[in-house]
Coordinates of C-alpha atoms in Angstrom, one line a residue:
Chain A
X1199 CA 21.5 -46.2 3.6
X1200 CA 22.1 -45.8 7.3
X1201 CA 20.1 -46.4 10.5
X1202 CA 19.9 -43.5 12.9
X1203 CA 18.9 -44.0 16.5
X1204 CA 17.2 -41.3 18.6
X1205 CA 16.9 -40.9 22.3
X1206 CA 13.6 -39.1 22.8
X1207 CA 12.2 -37.2 25.7
X1208 CA 8.6 -36.0 25.9
X1209 CA 5.8 -34.6 28.0
X1210 CA 3.0 -37.0 27.2
X1211 CA 0.2 -34.8 28.5
X1212 CA -1.0 -33.6 25.0
X1213 CA -0.5 -36.9 23.1
X1214 CA -2.4 -40.1 22.7
X1215 CA 0.7 -42.1 23.6
X1216 CA 3.5 -43.2 21.3
X1217 CA 1.9 -45.4 18.7
X1218 CA 0.1 -44.0 15.6
X1219 CA -3.6 -44.3 15.9
X1220 CA -6.6 -42.8 14.1
X1221 CA -8.2 -40.9 17.0
X1222 CA -5.5 -38.5 18.1
X1223 CA -2.0 -37.1 17.6
X1224 CA 0.9 -39.3 18.9
X1225 CA 4.6 -38.9 19.5
X1226 CA 5.5 -41.4 16.7
X1227 CA 3.4 -39.4 14.2
X1228 CA 5.0 -36.1 15.1
X1229 CA 8.5 -37.6 14.9
X1230 CA 7.8 -39.1 11.5
X1231 CA 6.6 -35.8 10.2
X1232 CA 9.6 -34.0 11.5
X1233 CA 12.0 -36.5 10.0
X1234 CA 10.1 -36.5 6.7
X1235 CA 10.2 -32.7 6.6
X1236 CA 14.0 -32.7 7.3
X1237 CA 15.1 -35.4 4.9
X1238 CA 12.4 -34.7 2.3
X1239 CA 11.7 -38.5 2.1
X1240 CA 8.7 -40.1 3.7
X1241 CA 10.1 -41.8 6.8
X1242 CA 8.7 -43.9 9.7
X1243 CA 10.5 -44.6 13.0
X1244 CA 10.4 -47.9 15.0
X1245 CA 10.1 -47.2 18.7
X1246 CA 11.4 -49.2 21.6
X1247 CA 8.5 -48.5 24.0
X1248 CA 5.0 -47.8 22.9
X1249 CA 4.1 -45.7 26.0
X1250 CA 0.4 -45.0 26.8
X1251 CA -1.5 -41.8 26.5
X1252 CA -0.3 -39.4 29.1
X1253 CA 2.8 -41.3 30.0
X1254 CA 6.1 -39.3 29.8
X1255 CA 9.6 -40.2 28.8
X1256 CA 13.1 -38.9 29.3
X1257 CA 14.8 -41.8 27.4
X1258 CA 12.6 -43.6 24.9
X1259 CA 14.5 -44.9 21.8
X1260 CA 13.5 -45.0 18.1
X1261 CA 15.3 -45.8 14.9
X1262 CA 14.8 -44.9 11.2
X1263 CA 16.6 -45.5 8.0
X1264 CA 17.8 -42.7 5.8
X1265 CA 20.0 -41.8 2.8
X1266 CA 20.5 -38.3 4.2
X1267 CA 24.0 -37.0 4.4
X1268 CA 23.3 -35.2 7.7
X1269 CA 25.9 -36.5 10.2
X1270 CA 24.2 -39.0 12.6
X1271 CA 25.0 -36.8 15.7
X1272 CA 23.4 -33.7 14.0
X1273 CA 19.9 -35.2 13.7
X1274 CA 19.2 -34.4 17.3
X1275 CA 19.8 -30.7 16.7
X1276 CA 18.2 -30.6 13.3
X1277 CA 15.0 -32.4 14.5
X1278 CA 14.6 -30.3 17.6
X1279 CA 14.2 -27.2 15.3
X1280 CA 11.2 -29.0 13.7
X1281 CA 9.6 -30.5 16.8
X1282 CA 7.1 -28.9 19.3
X1283 CA 8.6 -28.0 22.6
X1284 CA 7.1 -31.0 24.4
X1285 CA 9.1 -33.5 22.3
X1286 CA 12.9 -33.3 22.4
X1287 CA 15.5 -35.5 20.7
X1288 CA 18.1 -35.8 23.4
X1289 CA 20.8 -37.6 21.4
X1290 CA 21.2 -39.3 18.0
X1291 CA 23.8 -41.7 16.6
X1292 CA 24.3 -44.4 14.0
X1293 CA 23.6 -48.1 14.6
X1294 CA 24.0 -51.1 12.3
X1295 CA 21.2 -51.6 9.8
X1296 CA 20.0 -54.8 11.5
X1297 CA 19.8 -53.1 14.9
X1298 CA 16.2 -53.2 16.2
X1299 CA 15.2 -51.3 19.3
X1300 CA 12.8 -54.0 20.5
X1301 CA 14.8 -57.2 19.7
X1302 CA 17.7 -56.6 22.1
X1303 CA 18.7 -57.5 25.6
X1304 CA 17.8 -54.4 27.5
X1305 CA 17.4 -52.9 31.0
X1306 CA 14.5 -50.5 31.1
X1307 CA 14.0 -48.0 34.0
X1308 CA 10.7 -46.5 34.8
X1309 CA 9.8 -44.1 37.6
X1310 CA 6.4 -43.5 38.9
X1311 CA 6.1 -40.2 40.7
X1312 CA 3.6 -39.7 43.6
X1313 CA 3.2 -36.6 45.7
X1314 CA 1.9 -37.4 49.1
X1315 CA 0.3 -34.3 50.6
X1316 CA -3.1 -33.2 51.8
X1317 CA -3.4 -30.4 49.2
X1318 CA -2.3 -30.9 45.6
X1319 CA 0.3 -28.7 44.1
X1320 CA -1.0 -27.4 40.7
X1321 CA 2.5 -26.7 39.4
X1322 CA 3.5 -30.4 39.6
X1323 CA 0.2 -31.9 38.6
X1324 CA 1.1 -33.1 35.1
X1325 CA 3.9 -35.4 36.1
X1326 CA 2.8 -36.5 39.5
X1327 CA -0.1 -38.5 41.0
X1328 CA -1.4 -36.9 44.2
X1329 CA -2.2 -39.1 47.1
X1330 CA -3.6 -37.6 50.3
X1331 CA -4.4 -40.7 52.3
X1332 CA -1.9 -42.0 54.9
X1333 CA 0.7 -44.4 53.5
X1334 CA 3.1 -46.7 55.2
X1335 CA 6.3 -46.6 53.3
X1336 CA 8.0 -49.5 55.0
X1337 CA 5.1 -52.0 54.2
X1338 CA 5.2 -50.8 50.5
X1339 CA 9.0 -51.5 50.5
X1340 CA 8.4 -55.0 51.9
X1341 CA 5.7 -55.7 49.3
X1342 CA 8.0 -54.4 46.6
X1343 CA 10.7 -56.8 47.5
X1344 CA 8.4 -59.8 46.6
X1345 CA 8.2 -58.5 43.1
X1346 CA 11.9 -58.3 42.5
X1347 CA 13.4 -61.2 40.5
X1348 CA 12.1 -63.4 37.7
X1349 CA 8.3 -64.1 37.9
X1350 CA 5.3 -64.7 35.7
X1351 CA 3.7 -61.2 36.0
X1352 CA 0.4 -62.1 34.4
X1353 CA -1.4 -60.9 37.5
X1354 CA 0.1 -57.4 36.8
X1355 CA -0.8 -57.2 33.1
X1356 CA -4.0 -55.8 31.5
X1357 CA -5.4 -58.0 28.8
X1358 CA -5.2 -56.0 25.6
X1359 CA -2.8 -57.8 23.4
X1360 CA -2.0 -61.5 23.7
X1361 CA 1.5 -61.7 24.9
X1362 CA 2.4 -65.4 25.1
X1363 CA 5.3 -65.2 27.5
X1364 CA 4.4 -63.2 30.6
X1365 CA 7.6 -64.0 32.5
X1366 CA 9.8 -60.9 33.2
X1367 CA 12.7 -60.1 35.4
X1368 CA 12.5 -57.1 37.7
X1369 CA 16.1 -56.2 38.6
X1370 CA 15.1 -53.8 41.3
X1371 CA 12.0 -52.0 42.6
X1372 CA 12.7 -49.2 45.0
X1373 CA 10.4 -47.0 47.0
X1374 CA 12.3 -43.7 47.5
X1375 CA 11.1 -40.7 49.5
X1376 CA 12.2 -37.0 49.5
X1377 CA 10.0 -34.3 51.1
X1378 CA 6.5 -34.9 49.9
X1379 CA 7.6 -36.9 46.9
X1380 CA 7.5 -40.7 46.6
X1381 CA 9.3 -42.3 43.7
X1382 CA 8.7 -45.9 42.7
X1383 CA 11.8 -46.8 40.6
X1384 CA 11.6 -50.1 38.7
X1385 CA 14.3 -51.6 36.5
X1386 CA 13.7 -54.7 34.5
X1387 CA 14.3 -56.6 31.2
X1388 CA 10.8 -55.7 30.0
X1389 CA 7.4 -54.9 31.2
X1390 CA 3.9 -56.2 30.2
X1391 CA 1.1 -53.9 29.2
X1392 CA 0.3 -51.6 32.2
X1393 CA 2.6 -53.6 34.4
X1394 CA 4.3 -50.7 36.1
X1395 CA 1.1 -48.9 36.7
X1396 CA -0.6 -52.0 38.2
X1397 CA 2.4 -52.6 40.4
X1398 CA 2.2 -49.0 41.7
X1399 CA -1.6 -49.2 42.1
X1400 CA -1.1 -52.4 44.2
X1401 CA 1.7 -51.0 46.3
X1402 CA -0.4 -48.0 47.1
X1403 CA -3.1 -50.3 48.4
X1404 CA -0.5 -52.0 50.6
X1405 CA 0.7 -48.6 51.9
X1406 CA -2.9 -47.7 52.7
X1407 CA -3.4 -50.9 54.6
X1408 CA -5.8 -52.6 52.2
X1409 CA -3.3 -55.4 51.5
X1410 CA -0.5 -56.9 53.6
X1411 CA 2.9 -57.2 51.9
X1412 CA 2.4 -61.0 51.9
X1413 CA -0.8 -60.6 49.9
X1414 CA 1.3 -59.1 47.1
X1415 CA 3.2 -62.4 47.0
X1416 CA -0.1 -64.2 46.8
X1417 CA -1.3 -62.0 44.0
X1418 CA 1.8 -62.8 42.0
X1419 CA 1.3 -66.5 42.6
X1420 CA -2.4 -66.3 41.7
X1421 CA -1.5 -65.5 38.1
X1422 CA -4.8 -63.7 37.7
X1423 CA -5.1 -60.0 36.8
X1424 CA -8.2 -59.7 39.0
X1425 CA -6.1 -60.3 42.1
X1426 CA -4.1 -57.1 41.8
X1427 CA -5.0 -53.6 42.7
X1428 CA -6.2 -50.9 40.3
X1429 CA -4.0 -49.4 37.6
X1430 CA -2.4 -46.1 38.8
X1431 CA -3.1 -43.2 36.4
X1432 CA -0.7 -42.6 33.5
X1433 CA 0.5 -39.1 34.2
X1434 CA 2.7 -40.3 37.2
X1435 CA 4.7 -42.6 34.9
X1436 CA 8.0 -41.8 33.2
X1437 CA 10.2 -44.0 31.1
X1438 CA 13.6 -42.9 32.3
X1439 CA 16.1 -44.9 30.4
X1440 CA 16.7 -47.9 28.1
X1441 CA 20.1 -49.5 28.4
X1442 CA 21.1 -51.8 25.7
X1443 CA 23.4 -54.7 26.7
X1444 CA 25.6 -54.4 23.6
X1445 CA 27.6 -51.6 25.1
X1446 CA 29.0 -50.5 21.7
X1447 CA 25.5 -49.2 20.8
X1448 CA 24.3 -48.2 24.2
X1449 CA 21.6 -45.5 24.1
X1450 CA 22.6 -44.2 27.5
X1451 CA 25.9 -42.8 26.4
X1452 CA 24.9 -39.2 27.1
X1453 CA 25.2 -37.7 30.5
X1454 CA 22.5 -35.1 29.7
X1455 CA 19.5 -34.7 32.0
X1456 CA 21.1 -37.0 34.6
X1457 CA 20.7 -34.2 37.2
X1458 CA 17.0 -34.6 37.3
X1459 CA 15.8 -34.7 40.9
Chain B
X1466 CA -20.2 -10.2 57.3
X1467 CA -16.7 -11.7 57.6
X1468 CA -13.5 -11.5 55.6
X1469 CA -12.0 -14.7 54.4
X1470 CA -8.4 -15.0 53.4
X1471 CA -7.2 -17.6 50.9
X1472 CA -3.8 -18.9 50.2
X1473 CA -3.8 -19.8 46.5
X1474 CA -1.5 -22.0 44.4
X1475 CA -1.6 -22.1 40.6
X1476 CA 0.1 -23.1 37.4
X1477 CA 0.1 -19.8 35.5
X1478 CA 0.7 -21.4 32.1
X1479 CA -2.9 -21.2 30.9
X1480 CA -3.7 -17.8 32.4
X1481 CA -3.2 -14.1 31.4
X1482 CA -1.9 -13.5 34.9
X1483 CA -3.7 -12.7 38.1
X1484 CA -5.6 -9.5 37.4
X1485 CA -8.9 -9.4 35.5
X1486 CA -8.4 -8.0 32.0
X1487 CA -10.5 -8.0 28.8
X1488 CA -8.3 -10.1 26.5
X1489 CA -8.0 -13.4 28.3
X1490 CA -8.9 -15.5 31.3
X1491 CA -7.2 -14.7 34.6
X1492 CA -6.7 -16.3 38.0
X1493 CA -8.7 -13.6 39.8
X1494 CA -11.7 -14.1 37.4
X1495 CA -11.8 -17.8 37.9
X1496 CA -11.6 -17.4 41.7
X1497 CA -14.4 -14.8 41.7
X1498 CA -16.6 -17.1 39.7
X1499 CA -15.9 -20.1 42.0
X1500 CA -16.7 -18.0 45.1
X1501 CA -19.8 -16.5 43.5
X1502 CA -21.1 -20.0 42.5
X1503 CA -20.4 -21.3 46.0
X1504 CA -21.9 -18.5 48.0
X1505 CA -24.6 -17.5 45.4
X1506 CA -23.6 -13.9 45.9
X1507 CA -21.6 -11.9 43.3
X1508 CA -18.2 -11.7 45.0
X1509 CA -14.8 -10.3 44.1
X1510 CA -11.4 -11.0 45.7
X1511 CA -8.6 -8.6 46.5
X1512 CA -5.2 -10.2 45.7
X1513 CA -1.9 -9.6 47.3
X1514 CA 0.3 -10.0 44.3
X1515 CA -0.9 -9.4 40.7
X1516 CA 1.4 -11.9 39.1
X1517 CA 2.1 -11.7 35.3
X1518 CA 0.9 -13.9 32.5
X1519 CA 2.7 -17.3 32.8
X1520 CA 4.0 -16.7 36.3
X1521 CA 3.2 -19.5 38.9
X1522 CA 2.4 -19.3 42.6
X1523 CA 2.4 -21.7 45.6
X1524 CA 1.4 -19.0 48.1
X1525 CA -0.4 -16.0 46.7
X1526 CA -3.0 -14.5 49.1
X1527 CA -6.5 -13.1 48.4
X1528 CA -9.4 -12.0 50.6
X1529 CA -13.1 -11.6 50.0
X1530 CA -16.1 -10.6 52.2
X1531 CA -19.1 -12.9 52.6
X1532 CA -22.2 -13.4 54.7
X1533 CA -21.9 -17.2 54.1
X1534 CA -22.2 -19.5 57.1
X1535 CA -19.5 -21.8 55.7
X1536 CA -16.8 -22.1 58.3
X1537 CA -13.7 -20.1 57.2
X1538 CA -11.4 -23.2 57.1
X1539 CA -13.9 -25.0 54.9
X1540 CA -13.7 -22.6 52.0
X1541 CA -10.5 -24.2 50.9
X1542 CA -12.1 -27.5 50.4
X1543 CA -15.4 -26.1 49.0
X1544 CA -13.7 -23.9 46.4
X1545 CA -11.3 -26.6 45.3
X1546 CA -14.4 -28.6 44.2
X1547 CA -15.3 -25.7 41.9
X1548 CA -11.9 -24.8 40.6
X1549 CA -10.0 -26.2 37.6
X1550 CA -7.1 -28.4 38.5
X1551 CA -4.4 -25.7 37.8
X1552 CA -5.8 -23.5 40.6
X1553 CA -5.8 -24.8 44.2
X1554 CA -6.8 -23.0 47.4
X1555 CA -4.2 -24.3 49.8
X1556 CA -5.7 -22.9 53.0
X1557 CA -8.5 -20.5 54.1
X1558 CA -9.1 -18.6 57.4
X1559 CA -10.9 -15.6 58.8
X1560 CA -9.2 -12.2 59.1
X1561 CA -10.4 -8.9 60.6
X1562 CA -12.7 -6.9 58.2
X1563 CA -10.1 -4.2 57.8
X1564 CA -7.3 -6.6 57.0
X1565 CA -6.0 -5.8 53.5
X1566 CA -3.5 -8.1 51.7
X1567 CA -1.5 -5.3 50.2
X1568 CA -1.4 -2.8 53.0
X1569 CA 0.6 -4.8 55.5
X1570 CA 4.2 -5.4 56.5
X1571 CA 5.2 -8.4 54.5
X1572 CA 8.0 -10.6 53.5
X1573 CA 7.5 -12.1 50.0
X1574 CA 9.5 -15.0 48.7
X1575 CA 9.9 -15.6 45.0
X1576 CA 11.9 -18.4 43.3
X1577 CA 13.1 -18.3 39.8
X1578 CA 13.9 -21.8 38.4
X1579 CA 16.5 -22.3 35.7
X1580 CA 17.6 -25.6 34.3
X1581 CA 21.2 -25.5 33.1
X1582 CA 21.7 -28.2 30.6
X1583 CA 22.6 -28.6 26.9
X1584 CA 19.3 -30.3 26.0
X1585 CA 16.0 -29.1 27.5
X1586 CA 13.8 -31.5 29.4
X1587 CA 10.3 -31.3 28.0
X1588 CA 8.7 -32.6 31.2
X1589 CA 10.0 -29.6 33.2
X1590 CA 9.5 -26.9 30.5
X1591 CA 6.5 -25.2 32.0
X1592 CA 8.1 -24.2 35.3
X1593 CA 11.7 -23.8 34.3
X1594 CA 13.7 -21.5 32.0
X1595 CA 16.3 -23.5 30.1
X1596 CA 19.8 -22.1 29.7
X1597 CA 22.4 -24.0 27.7
X1598 CA 25.3 -21.5 27.7
X1599 CA 28.1 -21.7 30.4
X1600 CA 27.4 -20.0 33.7
X1601 CA 29.7 -19.0 36.5
X1602 CA 27.7 -19.6 39.7
X1603 CA 30.2 -17.8 42.0
X1604 CA 30.2 -14.5 40.0
X1605 CA 26.4 -14.6 40.0
X1606 CA 26.5 -15.1 43.8
X1607 CA 28.8 -12.1 44.2
X1608 CA 26.6 -9.9 42.0
X1609 CA 23.6 -11.0 44.0
X1610 CA 25.1 -9.8 47.2
X1611 CA 25.2 -6.3 45.9
X1612 CA 21.4 -6.3 45.5
X1613 CA 20.7 -7.4 49.1
X1614 CA 19.7 -4.6 51.5
X1615 CA 17.6 -1.4 51.0
X1616 CA 18.1 0.2 47.7
X1617 CA 16.3 2.3 45.0
X1618 CA 15.5 -0.5 42.5
X1619 CA 14.3 1.8 39.7
X1620 CA 17.0 0.3 37.4
X1621 CA 15.3 -3.1 37.9
X1622 CA 11.7 -2.0 37.2
X1623 CA 9.8 -2.0 33.9
X1624 CA 7.9 1.3 33.4
X1625 CA 4.3 0.3 33.2
X1626 CA 2.6 1.9 36.2
X1627 CA 4.0 5.0 37.9
X1628 CA 5.1 3.8 41.3
X1629 CA 6.4 6.8 43.2
X1630 CA 8.5 5.0 45.8
X1631 CA 11.0 2.7 44.1
X1632 CA 12.9 1.9 47.3
X1633 CA 12.6 -1.7 48.4
X1634 CA 14.5 -4.0 50.8
X1635 CA 15.8 -7.3 49.6
X1636 CA 16.3 -9.4 52.8
X1637 CA 18.2 -12.2 50.9
X1638 CA 19.0 -13.2 47.3
X1639 CA 20.4 -16.7 47.1
X1640 CA 21.7 -18.6 44.1
X1641 CA 21.2 -22.3 44.9
X1642 CA 22.3 -25.3 42.7
X1643 CA 21.2 -28.9 42.8
X1644 CA 22.0 -31.2 39.8
X1645 CA 21.1 -29.3 36.7
X1646 CA 18.8 -26.9 38.6
X1647 CA 19.7 -23.4 39.5
X1648 CA 17.2 -21.6 41.9
X1649 CA 17.3 -17.9 42.5
X1650 CA 15.5 -17.4 45.8
X1651 CA 14.7 -13.8 46.7
X1652 CA 13.0 -12.5 49.8
X1653 CA 12.0 -8.9 50.3
X1654 CA 9.4 -6.5 51.6
X1655 CA 8.0 -5.9 48.1
X1656 CA 9.0 -6.0 44.5
X1657 CA 8.6 -3.5 41.7
X1658 CA 7.0 -4.4 38.3
X1659 CA 9.1 -7.2 36.7
X1660 CA 11.9 -6.6 39.4
X1661 CA 12.6 -10.3 40.1
X1662 CA 12.7 -11.2 36.4
X1663 CA 15.0 -8.3 35.6
X1664 CA 17.3 -9.2 38.5
X1665 CA 17.5 -12.8 37.2
X1666 CA 18.0 -11.7 33.6
X1667 CA 20.9 -9.4 34.8
X1668 CA 22.5 -12.1 37.0
X1669 CA 22.4 -14.6 34.1
X1670 CA 24.3 -12.0 32.0
X1671 CA 26.8 -11.9 34.9
X1672 CA 27.1 -15.7 35.0
X1673 CA 27.7 -15.7 31.2
X1674 CA 30.5 -13.1 31.6
X1675 CA 28.8 -10.2 29.9
X1676 CA 28.8 -8.1 33.1
X1677 CA 31.2 -8.2 36.1
X1678 CA 29.6 -8.5 39.5
X1679 CA 30.7 -4.9 40.2
X1680 CA 28.8 -3.7 37.1
X1681 CA 25.6 -4.8 38.9
X1682 CA 26.4 -2.4 41.7
X1683 CA 26.8 0.3 39.0
X1684 CA 23.5 -0.6 37.4
X1685 CA 21.8 -0.3 40.8
X1686 CA 23.5 3.1 41.3
X1687 CA 22.7 4.3 37.8
X1688 CA 18.9 4.4 38.7
X1689 CA 18.0 3.8 35.0
X1690 CA 16.2 0.8 33.7
X1691 CA 18.2 0.8 30.5
X1692 CA 21.3 -0.1 32.5
X1693 CA 20.1 -3.6 33.6
X1694 CA 19.8 -6.8 31.6
X1695 CA 16.9 -8.3 29.8
X1696 CA 13.8 -9.5 31.7
X1697 CA 13.9 -13.3 32.2
X1698 CA 10.8 -15.1 30.8
X1699 CA 7.8 -15.4 33.1
X1700 CA 7.4 -19.2 33.2
X1701 CA 10.6 -19.7 35.5
X1702 CA 9.1 -17.5 38.2
X1703 CA 7.1 -18.7 41.2
X1704 CA 5.6 -16.8 44.1
X1705 CA 6.5 -19.1 47.0
X1706 CA 5.1 -17.4 50.1
X1707 CA 3.8 -14.2 51.6
X1708 CA 4.5 -13.9 55.3
X1709 CA 2.6 -11.2 57.2
X1710 CA 4.3 -9.6 60.1
X1711 CA 1.2 -9.6 62.2
X1712 CA 1.8 -13.2 63.3
X1713 CA -1.8 -13.6 64.5
X1714 CA -3.0 -13.5 60.9
X1715 CA 0.0 -15.1 59.2
X1716 CA -0.8 -16.7 55.8
X1717 CA 2.0 -19.2 56.2
X1718 CA 0.4 -21.2 59.0
X1719 CA 0.1 -24.3 57.1
X1720 CA 2.9 -26.7 56.6
X1721 CA 1.5 -28.0 53.3
X1722 CA 3.7 -28.2 50.3
X1723 CA 6.7 -27.3 52.3
X1724 CA 8.4 -30.5 51.0
X1725 CA 8.7 -29.1 47.5
X1726 CA 12.2 -29.7 46.2

């Protein structure tokens, strides 16, 4: 028996998120079926991030156990033959049998993509949130700086599951611009449910002038979800990368797709 | 009666091209229905470029005649309320009643988007052609230079309709790179059927080492479609802009969406 780790990229548009659920097709389900078909043994993956319906990923991580003799690095190629074109296994390798993708020290990077223009561009609509109102980038950057560091982020968490510990560390939260594109890039040791999308929704309210940057500090300190702005829509969000601290089994070993603009 | 000109952007993924046809839904048909619904009079547009199934556009142009009292500039907004999200009217204005989008001196700009990487990125698959084999950019650039200028491009035209004059002028043909993205940007006074896609298919064969740059010159001189490379797939192609020489009625007046990477 060995444990295989996959780095998975997907366009989330046509899926009800990662996690298997009764009402629609999910990434996890499609992966399970492809592995089961390939190895001829009923198999289920364990995923690192259970992304929501419509959210995309370039570097989600999942593991599964198998007795298959396929070399670990070949699973990527073999599975891609059996997956639809909107799900791609970017890399595969072997990890120790006790390696679990969610019980590790990690750094996760998400990007939230906004296109700031008067008229939406239909060719970029599936991976960008269009915003046509005026935005002040500098005040958004100032507000973002208050969210960096270790804080109780309960104000930026939608109540769905009862997470007991709502303290997280945001290593960096950048507001990058290029042409009509605004990218919110956030790196942290973990994120609460909808946390990135609530942070972006709140920063957009700051950029629009509805909140001052200092009010974001107050929202954080209020420790109350009702204080923060609306949740930004899912299709702008992309899980870019999960870096595992145990460098020996880092999931970011591959240089593929690093050229993404 | 007045003639309204539209600048139209669309994601061609879900359409059987521009031109109305019996076997599937087209951009032209959806536009006609939206205008008819808005003006309450059965209306048909005349398009500048009849793009193929799967081809995208940021700046196609169409005109229609109407007795409507809606101000010309407002048609853009009013139609976007009635169009699906993969078709957007970027701008609208009034042109003289005898202004025809195909009988004008124009400069058309197309881009063909290739992603050059070992593993495809599912989030960019609808607007990019993935190429994993090695490519020599410099030899593609050299081959491209032979195609600039005024030539008989019959070797780069698929025989579908009988166009009598197959001489066209290519003002520029650039091969641009940025990260894993290769953009073939071609500007000309007009293009034959499938011309851009055959040029790109041929240049990719050059980049792969199947043809020398000088052979592209020979293909051009052979004046025989069978000489050139395969037609590159439609989803990498995007009609960027149509500039009309009569500056008074230029369709590129708007600065919208110019920030596109």
